[in-house]
Amino acid sequence: MELWPWLTAALLLLLLLVQLNRTAKFYAKISLYCALCFSASIVAAAVCLLRHGGRTVENMSIISWFVRSFKYLYGLRFDVKGRQKLTVDRPCVIISNHQSILDMMGLMEVLPERCVQIAKRELLFTGPVGLIMYLGGVFFINRQRSQTAMTVMADVGERMTRDNLKVWIYPEGTRNDSGDLLPFKKGAFYLAVQAQVPIIPVVYSDFSSFYNTRKKIFTSGTIKVDVLDAIPTSGLTVDDIPQLMDTCHEAMRTAFFHLSKTPQENGATVQPHAQPAQ
């Protein structure tokens, strides 16, 4: 029996469904995004190995080039303010809000030279994506073992100053599309105080007008990005970390509402102040 007519009919039906059904279109775009991540990781890994021979922060410029190209396919535009604040030639800790899988595009859009990320260890085992993260010098942390995580963070602090690295961390610790910021975890702030390096907050506007998992929306849109002024940690100690966290959280939250044009009601969206340790 000839299968081609049936396969063609099924493909046409799928294309029609995607055009007519918002949910189908949403999952089709998500599937394409995942496929892009895997295929681009394979190609980028080969380029990284040919160019630099192995694991090095220098590979991040190659990875960034591949990921930045995704925005053209999805009709996304980045409006960045204060980009020059990330070009300082010294170690620092960069923190930003964490909303969705699209954050990777946002990160690569403004990623400065000699900057690596801290990620959960599970991502190391995601095939070519884990491989390219490893080749880019990403530090992996086992969040289930606090002692191991602390050892990795101590090593990161030493390497920051020795190798003149910038380290990018999501202090919320998990994706959050609530329209507000979650309380921050302490890891990024311990790292900055330990290494006595400044913290540079980077804030991305709310994605929900064009990317919303609950409403199954994934359309084109503009992401506003604001790189805030560096917050110094020189002379601070562990005892100063709670105040440092509050200062960064307040500054980023204010910027987030401003960028997102979201009215900040009197305490209506304020999150609990409990700060879970990382």
C-alpha atoms as a printed R data frame, in Angstrom:
    type eleno elety resid chain resno      x      y      z
1   ATOM     1    CA   MET     A     1  0.000  0.000  0.000
2   ATOM     2    CA   GLU     A     2  1.329  3.417 -0.953
3   ATOM     3    CA   LEU     A     3  2.059  5.469  2.192
4   ATOM     4    CA   TRP     A     4  3.023  8.754  0.582
5   ATOM     5    CA   PRO     A     5 -0.565 10.064  0.103
6   ATOM     6    CA   TRP     A     6 -1.314  9.344  3.772
7   ATOM     7    CA   LEU     A     7  1.903 10.959  4.974
8   ATOM     8    CA   THR     A     8  1.274 13.996  2.798
9   ATOM     9    CA   ALA     A     9 -2.293 14.296  4.081
10  ATOM    10    CA   ALA     A    10 -1.093 13.974  7.681
11  ATOM    11    CA   LEU     A    11  1.537 16.663  7.138
12  ATOM    12    CA   LEU     A    12 -0.993 19.019  5.554
13  ATOM    13    CA   LEU     A    13 -3.396 18.379  8.424
14  ATOM    14    CA   LEU     A    14 -0.652 19.120 10.932
15  ATOM    15    CA   LEU     A    15  0.257 22.372  9.171
16  ATOM    16    CA   LEU     A    16 -3.417 23.388  9.087
17  ATOM    17    CA   LEU     A    17 -3.799 22.568 12.790
18  ATOM    18    CA   VAL     A    18 -0.759 24.644 13.649
19  ATOM    19    CA   GLN     A    19 -2.188 27.598 11.747
20  ATOM    20    CA   LEU     A    20 -5.645 27.364 13.282
21  ATOM    21    CA   ASN     A    21 -4.933 26.196 16.815
22  ATOM    22    CA   ARG     A    22 -2.980 28.432 19.201
23  ATOM    23    CA   THR     A    23 -1.965 25.534 21.451
24  ATOM    24    CA   ALA     A    24 -0.654 23.511 18.522
25  ATOM    25    CA   LYS     A    25  1.284 26.529 17.278
26  ATOM    26    CA   PHE     A    26  2.762 27.068 20.760
27  ATOM    27    CA   TYR     A    27  4.029 23.488 21.058
28  ATOM    28    CA   ALA     A    28  5.287 23.495 17.480
29  ATOM    29    CA   LYS     A    29  7.409 26.575 18.231
30  ATOM    30    CA   ILE     A    30  8.669 25.059 21.490
31  ATOM    31    CA   SER     A    31  9.595 21.855 19.670
32  ATOM    32    CA   LEU     A    32 11.417 23.856 17.012
33  ATOM    33    CA   TYR     A    33 13.263 25.805 19.720
34  ATOM    34    CA   CYS     A    34 14.426 22.576 21.382
35  ATOM    35    CA   ALA     A    35 15.456 21.142 18.014
36  ATOM    36    CA   LEU     A    36 17.421 24.325 17.277
37  ATOM    37    CA   CYS     A    37 19.188 24.113 20.631
38  ATOM    38    CA   PHE     A    38 20.257 20.516 20.005
39  ATOM    39    CA   SER     A    39 21.307 20.971 16.379
40  ATOM    40    CA   ALA     A    40 23.112 24.262 17.029
41  ATOM    41    CA   SER     A    41 24.891 22.658 19.997
42  ATOM    42    CA   ILE     A    42 26.241 19.874 17.778
43  ATOM    43    CA   VAL     A    43 27.569 22.303 15.176
44  ATOM    44    CA   ALA     A    44 28.878 24.765 17.782
45  ATOM    45    CA   ALA     A    45 30.627 21.960 19.692
46  ATOM    46    CA   ALA     A    46 32.468 20.935 16.533
47  ATOM    47    CA   VAL     A    47 33.507 24.559 15.898
48  ATOM    48    CA   CYS     A    48 34.657 24.969 19.508
49  ATOM    49    CA   LEU     A    49 36.752 21.817 19.386
50  ATOM    50    CA   LEU     A    50 38.320 22.795 16.068
51  ATOM    51    CA   ARG     A    51 38.962 26.369 17.197
52  ATOM    52    CA   HIS     A    52 40.133 25.942 20.782
53  ATOM    53    CA   GLY     A    53 40.574 22.206 21.262
54  ATOM    54    CA   GLY     A    54 38.508 21.788 24.426
55  ATOM    55    CA   ARG     A    55 36.916 23.457 27.457
56  ATOM    56    CA   THR     A    56 37.587 27.209 27.694
57  ATOM    57    CA   VAL     A    57 35.668 30.412 28.359
58  ATOM    58    CA   GLU     A    58 36.782 31.587 24.906
59  ATOM    59    CA   ASN     A    59 34.208 29.199 23.423
60  ATOM    60    CA   MET     A    60 31.378 31.349 24.804
61  ATOM    61    CA   SER     A    61 31.740 33.830 21.940
62  ATOM    62    CA   ILE     A    62 31.101 30.996 19.470
63  ATOM    63    CA   ILE     A    63 28.117 29.691 21.436
64  ATOM    64    CA   SER     A    64 26.742 33.213 21.757
65  ATOM    65    CA   TRP     A    65 26.859 33.735 17.983
66  ATOM    66    CA   PHE     A    66 24.779 30.620 17.331
67  ATOM    67    CA   VAL     A    67 22.155 31.351 20.015
68  ATOM    68    CA   ARG     A    68 21.748 35.015 19.038
69  ATOM    69    CA   SER     A    69 20.672 33.908 15.571
70  ATOM    70    CA   PHE     A    70 17.520 32.267 17.029
71  ATOM    71    CA   LYS     A    71 15.865 35.657 17.579
72  ATOM    72    CA   TYR     A    72 15.503 36.257 13.838
73  ATOM    73    CA   LEU     A    73 13.505 33.067 13.371
74  ATOM    74    CA   TYR     A    74 11.168 33.925 16.253
75  ATOM    75    CA   GLY     A    75 10.772 37.623 15.544
76  ATOM    76    CA   LEU     A    76 12.252 38.683 18.875
77  ATOM    77    CA   ARG     A    77 13.954 42.027 19.371
78  ATOM    78    CA   PHE     A    78 16.170 43.099 22.275
79  ATOM    79    CA   ASP     A    79 16.226 46.718 23.415
80  ATOM    80    CA   VAL     A    80 19.311 46.957 25.657
81  ATOM    81    CA   LYS     A    81 20.155 49.870 27.928
82  ATOM    82    CA   GLY     A    82 23.505 50.169 29.729
83  ATOM    83    CA   ARG     A    83 25.332 47.419 27.833
84  ATOM    84    CA   GLN     A    84 28.671 49.216 28.346
85  ATOM    85    CA   LYS     A    85 28.478 48.531 32.089
86  ATOM    86    CA   LEU     A    86 29.218 44.862 31.370
87  ATOM    87    CA   THR     A    87 32.436 45.574 29.489
88  ATOM    88    CA   VAL     A    88 34.542 46.308 32.580
89  ATOM    89    CA   ASP     A    89 37.865 44.476 32.437
90  ATOM    90    CA   ARG     A    90 37.683 42.925 35.885
91  ATOM    91    CA   PRO     A    91 35.942 40.017 37.626
92  ATOM    92    CA   CYS     A    92 32.347 40.519 38.736
93  ATOM    93    CA   VAL     A    93 29.172 38.597 39.525
94  ATOM    94    CA   ILE     A    94 26.283 39.277 37.131
95  ATOM    95    CA   ILE     A    95 22.777 38.473 38.363
96  ATOM    96    CA   SER     A    96 19.524 38.506 36.384
97  ATOM    97    CA   ASN     A    97 15.888 37.472 36.643
98  ATOM    98    CA   HIS     A    98 14.944 34.045 35.290
99  ATOM    99    CA   GLN     A    99 11.611 33.644 33.468
100 ATOM   100    CA   SER     A   100 11.651 30.892 30.851
101 ATOM   101    CA   ILE     A   101 13.614 28.836 28.342
102 ATOM   102    CA   LEU     A   102 13.972 32.026 26.297
103 ATOM   103    CA   ASP     A   103 16.355 33.409 28.935
104 ATOM   104    CA   MET     A   104 19.227 31.708 27.134
105 ATOM   105    CA   MET     A   105 18.662 34.011 24.149
106 ATOM   106    CA   GLY     A   106 18.527 37.009 26.460
107 ATOM   107    CA   LEU     A   107 21.723 35.997 28.222
108 ATOM   108    CA   MET     A   108 23.649 35.499 24.982
109 ATOM   109    CA   GLU     A   109 22.380 38.802 23.603
110 ATOM   110    CA   VAL     A   110 24.340 40.803 26.207
111 ATOM   111    CA   LEU     A   111 26.960 38.270 27.306
112 ATOM   112    CA   PRO     A   112 30.273 40.089 27.888
113 ATOM   113    CA   GLU     A   113 33.707 38.648 27.142
114 ATOM   114    CA   ARG     A   114 35.160 36.115 29.580
115 ATOM   115    CA   CYS     A   115 31.812 35.381 31.193
116 ATOM   116    CA   VAL     A   116 30.602 31.934 32.275
117 ATOM   117    CA   GLN     A   117 27.456 30.717 33.980
118 ATOM   118    CA   ILE     A   118 26.635 28.603 36.996
119 ATOM   119    CA   ALA     A   119 24.040 25.929 36.204
120 ATOM   120    CA   LYS     A   120 22.443 22.928 37.842
121 ATOM   121    CA   ARG     A   121 24.362 19.684 37.358
122 ATOM   122    CA   GLU     A   122 21.451 17.952 35.608
123 ATOM   123    CA   LEU     A   123 22.018 20.094 32.515
124 ATOM   124    CA   LEU     A   124 25.396 18.467 32.000
125 ATOM   125    CA   PHE     A   125 23.577 15.273 30.945
126 ATOM   126    CA   THR     A   126 21.367 16.804 28.235
127 ATOM   127    CA   GLY     A   127 23.332 15.460 25.290
128 ATOM   128    CA   PRO     A   128 24.858 18.030 22.936
129 ATOM   129    CA   VAL     A   129 23.450 20.916 25.004
130 ATOM   130    CA   GLY     A   130 25.309 19.670 28.065
131 ATOM   131    CA   LEU     A   131 28.430 19.177 25.964
132 ATOM   132    CA   ILE     A   132 28.431 22.722 24.622
133 ATOM   133    CA   MET     A   133 27.840 24.118 28.106
134 ATOM   134    CA   TYR     A   134 30.835 22.106 29.344
135 ATOM   135    CA   LEU     A   135 33.008 23.322 26.461
136 ATOM   136    CA   GLY     A   136 31.963 26.902 27.254
137 ATOM   137    CA   GLY     A   137 33.327 26.624 30.783
138 ATOM   138    CA   VAL     A   138 29.993 26.539 32.630
139 ATOM   139    CA   PHE     A   139 30.301 25.594 36.307
140 ATOM   140    CA   PHE     A   140 27.873 22.841 37.312
141 ATOM   141    CA   ILE     A   141 26.465 22.611 40.832
142 ATOM   142    CA   ASN     A   142 24.693 19.667 42.461
143 ATOM   143    CA   ARG     A   143 21.953 21.516 44.307
144 ATOM   144    CA   GLN     A   144 20.976 18.369 46.187
145 ATOM   145    CA   ARG     A   145 24.322 18.304 47.985
146 ATOM   146    CA   SER     A   146 24.953 21.602 49.723
147 ATOM   147    CA   GLN     A   147 28.504 20.711 50.772
148 ATOM   148    CA   THR     A   148 29.479 19.908 47.193
149 ATOM   149    CA   ALA     A   149 27.822 23.105 45.974
150 ATOM   150    CA   MET     A   150 29.775 25.160 48.511
151 ATOM   151    CA   THR     A   151 33.034 23.546 47.363
152 ATOM   152    CA   VAL     A   152 32.258 24.412 43.730
153 ATOM   153    CA   MET     A   153 31.394 27.998 44.672
154 ATOM   154    CA   ALA     A   154 34.671 28.354 46.566
155 ATOM   155    CA   ASP     A   155 36.529 27.100 43.491
156 ATOM   156    CA   VAL     A   156 34.595 29.544 41.296
157 ATOM   157    CA   GLY     A   157 35.619 32.413 43.559
158 ATOM   158    CA   GLU     A   158 39.291 31.518 43.245
159 ATOM   159    CA   ARG     A   159 39.109 31.114 39.472
160 ATOM   160    CA   MET     A   160 37.262 34.410 39.041
161 ATOM   161    CA   THR     A   161 40.155 36.430 40.397
162 ATOM   162    CA   ARG     A   162 42.881 34.201 38.963
163 ATOM   163    CA   ASP     A   163 41.487 34.030 35.408
164 ATOM   164    CA   ASN     A   164 39.693 37.401 35.322
165 ATOM   165    CA   LEU     A   165 36.250 35.842 34.839
166 ATOM   166    CA   LYS     A   166 32.760 37.253 35.062
167 ATOM   167    CA   VAL     A   167 30.182 34.813 36.468
168 ATOM   168    CA   TRP     A   168 26.474 34.956 35.546
169 ATOM   169    CA   ILE     A   169 23.971 33.620 38.102
170 ATOM   170    CA   TYR     A   170 20.159 33.522 38.354
171 ATOM   171    CA   PRO     A   171 19.667 34.342 42.065
172 ATOM   172    CA   GLU     A   172 15.994 33.292 42.056
173 ATOM   173    CA   GLY     A   173 17.254 29.741 41.597
174 ATOM   174    CA   THR     A   174 14.446 28.651 39.275
175 ATOM   175    CA   ARG     A   175 12.292 29.895 36.411
176 ATOM   176    CA   ASN     A   176  9.600 32.300 37.492
177 ATOM   177    CA   ASP     A   177  6.841 33.738 35.289
178 ATOM   178    CA   SER     A   178  4.660 35.133 38.083
179 ATOM   179    CA   GLY     A   179  5.079 38.750 37.006
180 ATOM   180    CA   ASP     A   180  7.321 39.516 39.977
181 ATOM   181    CA   LEU     A   181 10.701 38.433 41.353
182 ATOM   182    CA   LEU     A   182 11.105 35.508 43.743
183 ATOM   183    CA   PRO     A   183 13.197 35.928 46.897
184 ATOM   184    CA   PHE     A   184 16.888 35.551 46.118
185 ATOM   185    CA   LYS     A   185 19.087 32.681 47.192
186 ATOM   186    CA   LYS     A   186 22.389 33.487 48.848
187 ATOM   187    CA   GLY     A   187 24.932 31.774 46.583
188 ATOM   188    CA   ALA     A   188 25.631 34.677 44.210
189 ATOM   189    CA   PHE     A   189 26.100 37.086 47.104
190 ATOM   190    CA   TYR     A   190 28.400 34.786 49.075
191 ATOM   191    CA   LEU     A   191 30.482 34.431 45.925
192 ATOM   192    CA   ALA     A   192 30.728 38.197 45.356
193 ATOM   193    CA   VAL     A   193 31.618 38.920 48.990
194 ATOM   194    CA   GLN     A   194 34.099 36.055 49.132
195 ATOM   195    CA   ALA     A   195 35.890 37.314 46.012
196 ATOM   196    CA   GLN     A   196 35.333 40.998 46.905
197 ATOM   197    CA   VAL     A   197 34.029 41.720 43.410
198 ATOM   198    CA   PRO     A   198 31.097 43.950 42.411
199 ATOM   199    CA   ILE     A   199 27.628 42.698 41.525
200 ATOM   200    CA   ILE     A   200 26.057 43.883 38.269
201 ATOM   201    CA   PRO     A   201 22.271 43.347 38.079
202 ATOM   202    CA   VAL     A   202 20.701 42.745 34.651
203 ATOM   203    CA   VAL     A   203 16.923 42.975 34.381
204 ATOM   204    CA   TYR     A   204 14.723 41.620 31.573
205 ATOM   205    CA   SER     A   205 11.171 42.827 31.052
206 ATOM   206    CA   ASP     A   206  8.189 40.528 31.479
207 ATOM   207    CA   PHE     A   207  7.807 38.037 28.595
208 ATOM   208    CA   SER     A   208  4.130 37.238 29.197
209 ATOM   209    CA   SER     A   209  2.743 39.491 26.445
210 ATOM   210    CA   PHE     A   210  4.342 37.273 23.780
211 ATOM   211    CA   TYR     A   211  5.420 34.110 25.630
212 ATOM   212    CA   ASN     A   212  3.011 32.566 28.131
213 ATOM   213    CA   THR     A   213  2.970 28.868 28.970
214 ATOM   214    CA   ARG     A   214 -0.420 29.024 30.686
215 ATOM   215    CA   LYS     A   215 -2.180 30.767 27.797
216 ATOM   216    CA   LYS     A   216 -0.087 28.913 25.198
217 ATOM   217    CA   ILE     A   217  1.123 32.110 23.554
218 ATOM   218    CA   PHE     A   218  4.397 32.310 21.635
219 ATOM   219    CA   THR     A   219  4.549 35.219 19.211
220 ATOM   220    CA   SER     A   220  7.059 37.883 18.230
221 ATOM   221    CA   GLY     A   221  7.866 40.667 20.663
222 ATOM   222    CA   THR     A   222 10.406 43.060 22.172
223 ATOM   223    CA   ILE     A   223 12.408 42.263 25.295
224 ATOM   224    CA   LYS     A   224 13.682 45.308 27.164
225 ATOM   225    CA   VAL     A   225 16.954 44.833 29.025
226 ATOM   226    CA   ASP     A   226 18.413 47.196 31.624
227 ATOM   227    CA   VAL     A   227 21.954 46.742 32.937
228 ATOM   228    CA   LEU     A   228 21.954 48.467 36.329
229 ATOM   229    CA   ASP     A   229 24.868 50.167 38.046
230 ATOM   230    CA   ALA     A   230 27.410 47.914 39.719
231 ATOM   231    CA   ILE     A   231 26.933 47.337 43.449
232 ATOM   232    CA   PRO     A   232 30.311 47.180 45.247
233 ATOM   233    CA   THR     A   233 31.143 44.512 47.834
234 ATOM   234    CA   SER     A   234 34.602 45.767 48.826
235 ATOM   235    CA   GLY     A   235 34.964 45.521 52.587
236 ATOM   236    CA   LEU     A   236 31.713 43.588 53.068
237 ATOM   237    CA   THR     A   237 31.597 40.407 55.138
238 ATOM   238    CA   VAL     A   238 29.201 37.489 55.491
239 ATOM   239    CA   ASP     A   239 27.211 39.525 58.019
240 ATOM   240    CA   ASP     A   240 26.438 42.087 55.304
241 ATOM   241    CA   ILE     A   241 24.954 39.563 52.869
242 ATOM   242    CA   PRO     A   242 21.265 39.900 53.918
243 ATOM   243    CA   GLN     A   243 21.391 43.670 53.379
244 ATOM   244    CA   LEU     A   244 23.240 43.189 50.093
245 ATOM   245    CA   MET     A   245 20.549 40.791 48.917
246 ATOM   246    CA   ASP     A   246 17.787 43.216 49.854
247 ATOM   247    CA   THR     A   247 19.535 46.074 48.033
248 ATOM   248    CA   CYS     A   248 19.912 44.047 44.822
249 ATOM   249    CA   HIS     A   249 16.394 42.617 45.011
250 ATOM   250    CA   GLU     A   250 14.804 46.029 45.495
251 ATOM   251    CA   ALA     A   251 16.789 47.602 42.645
252 ATOM   252    CA   MET     A   252 15.998 44.761 40.231
253 ATOM   253    CA   ARG     A   253 12.335 44.583 41.207
254 ATOM   254    CA   THR     A   254 11.879 48.305 40.662
255 ATOM   255    CA   ALA     A   255 13.563 48.056 37.257
256 ATOM   256    CA   PHE     A   256 11.481 44.993 36.339
257 ATOM   257    CA   PHE     A   257  8.192 46.799 36.970
258 ATOM   258    CA   HIS     A   258  9.418 49.866 35.107
259 ATOM   259    CA   LEU     A   259 10.522 47.862 32.055
260 ATOM   260    CA   SER     A   260  7.366 45.758 32.067
261 ATOM   261    CA   LYS     A   261  5.018 48.707 32.624
262 ATOM   262    CA   THR     A   262  3.369 46.735 35.418
263 ATOM   263    CA   PRO     A   263  1.666 48.749 38.176
264 ATOM   264    CA   GLN     A   264  3.249 47.983 41.527
265 ATOM   265    CA   GLU     A   265  0.384 47.926 43.998
266 ATOM   266    CA   ASN     A   266  0.917 48.500 47.670
267 ATOM   267    CA   GLY     A   267  2.407 45.222 48.741
268 ATOM   268    CA   ALA     A   268 -0.009 43.202 46.609
269 ATOM   269    CA   THR     A   269  2.720 41.406 44.693
270 ATOM   270    CA   VAL     A   270  5.405 41.382 47.328
271 ATOM   271    CA   GLN     A   271  6.921 37.958 47.858
272 ATOM   272    CA   PRO     A   272  7.766 36.477 51.277
273 ATOM   273    CA   HIS     A   273 11.035 37.768 52.685
274 ATOM   274    CA   ALA     A   274 12.388 34.384 53.731
275 ATOM   275    CA   GLN     A   275 15.707 33.882 51.984
276 ATOM   276    CA   PRO     A   276 16.490 30.197 51.325
277 ATOM   277    CA   ALA     A   277 20.190 29.390 51.454
278 ATOM   278    CA   GLN     A   278 21.852 28.020 48.366
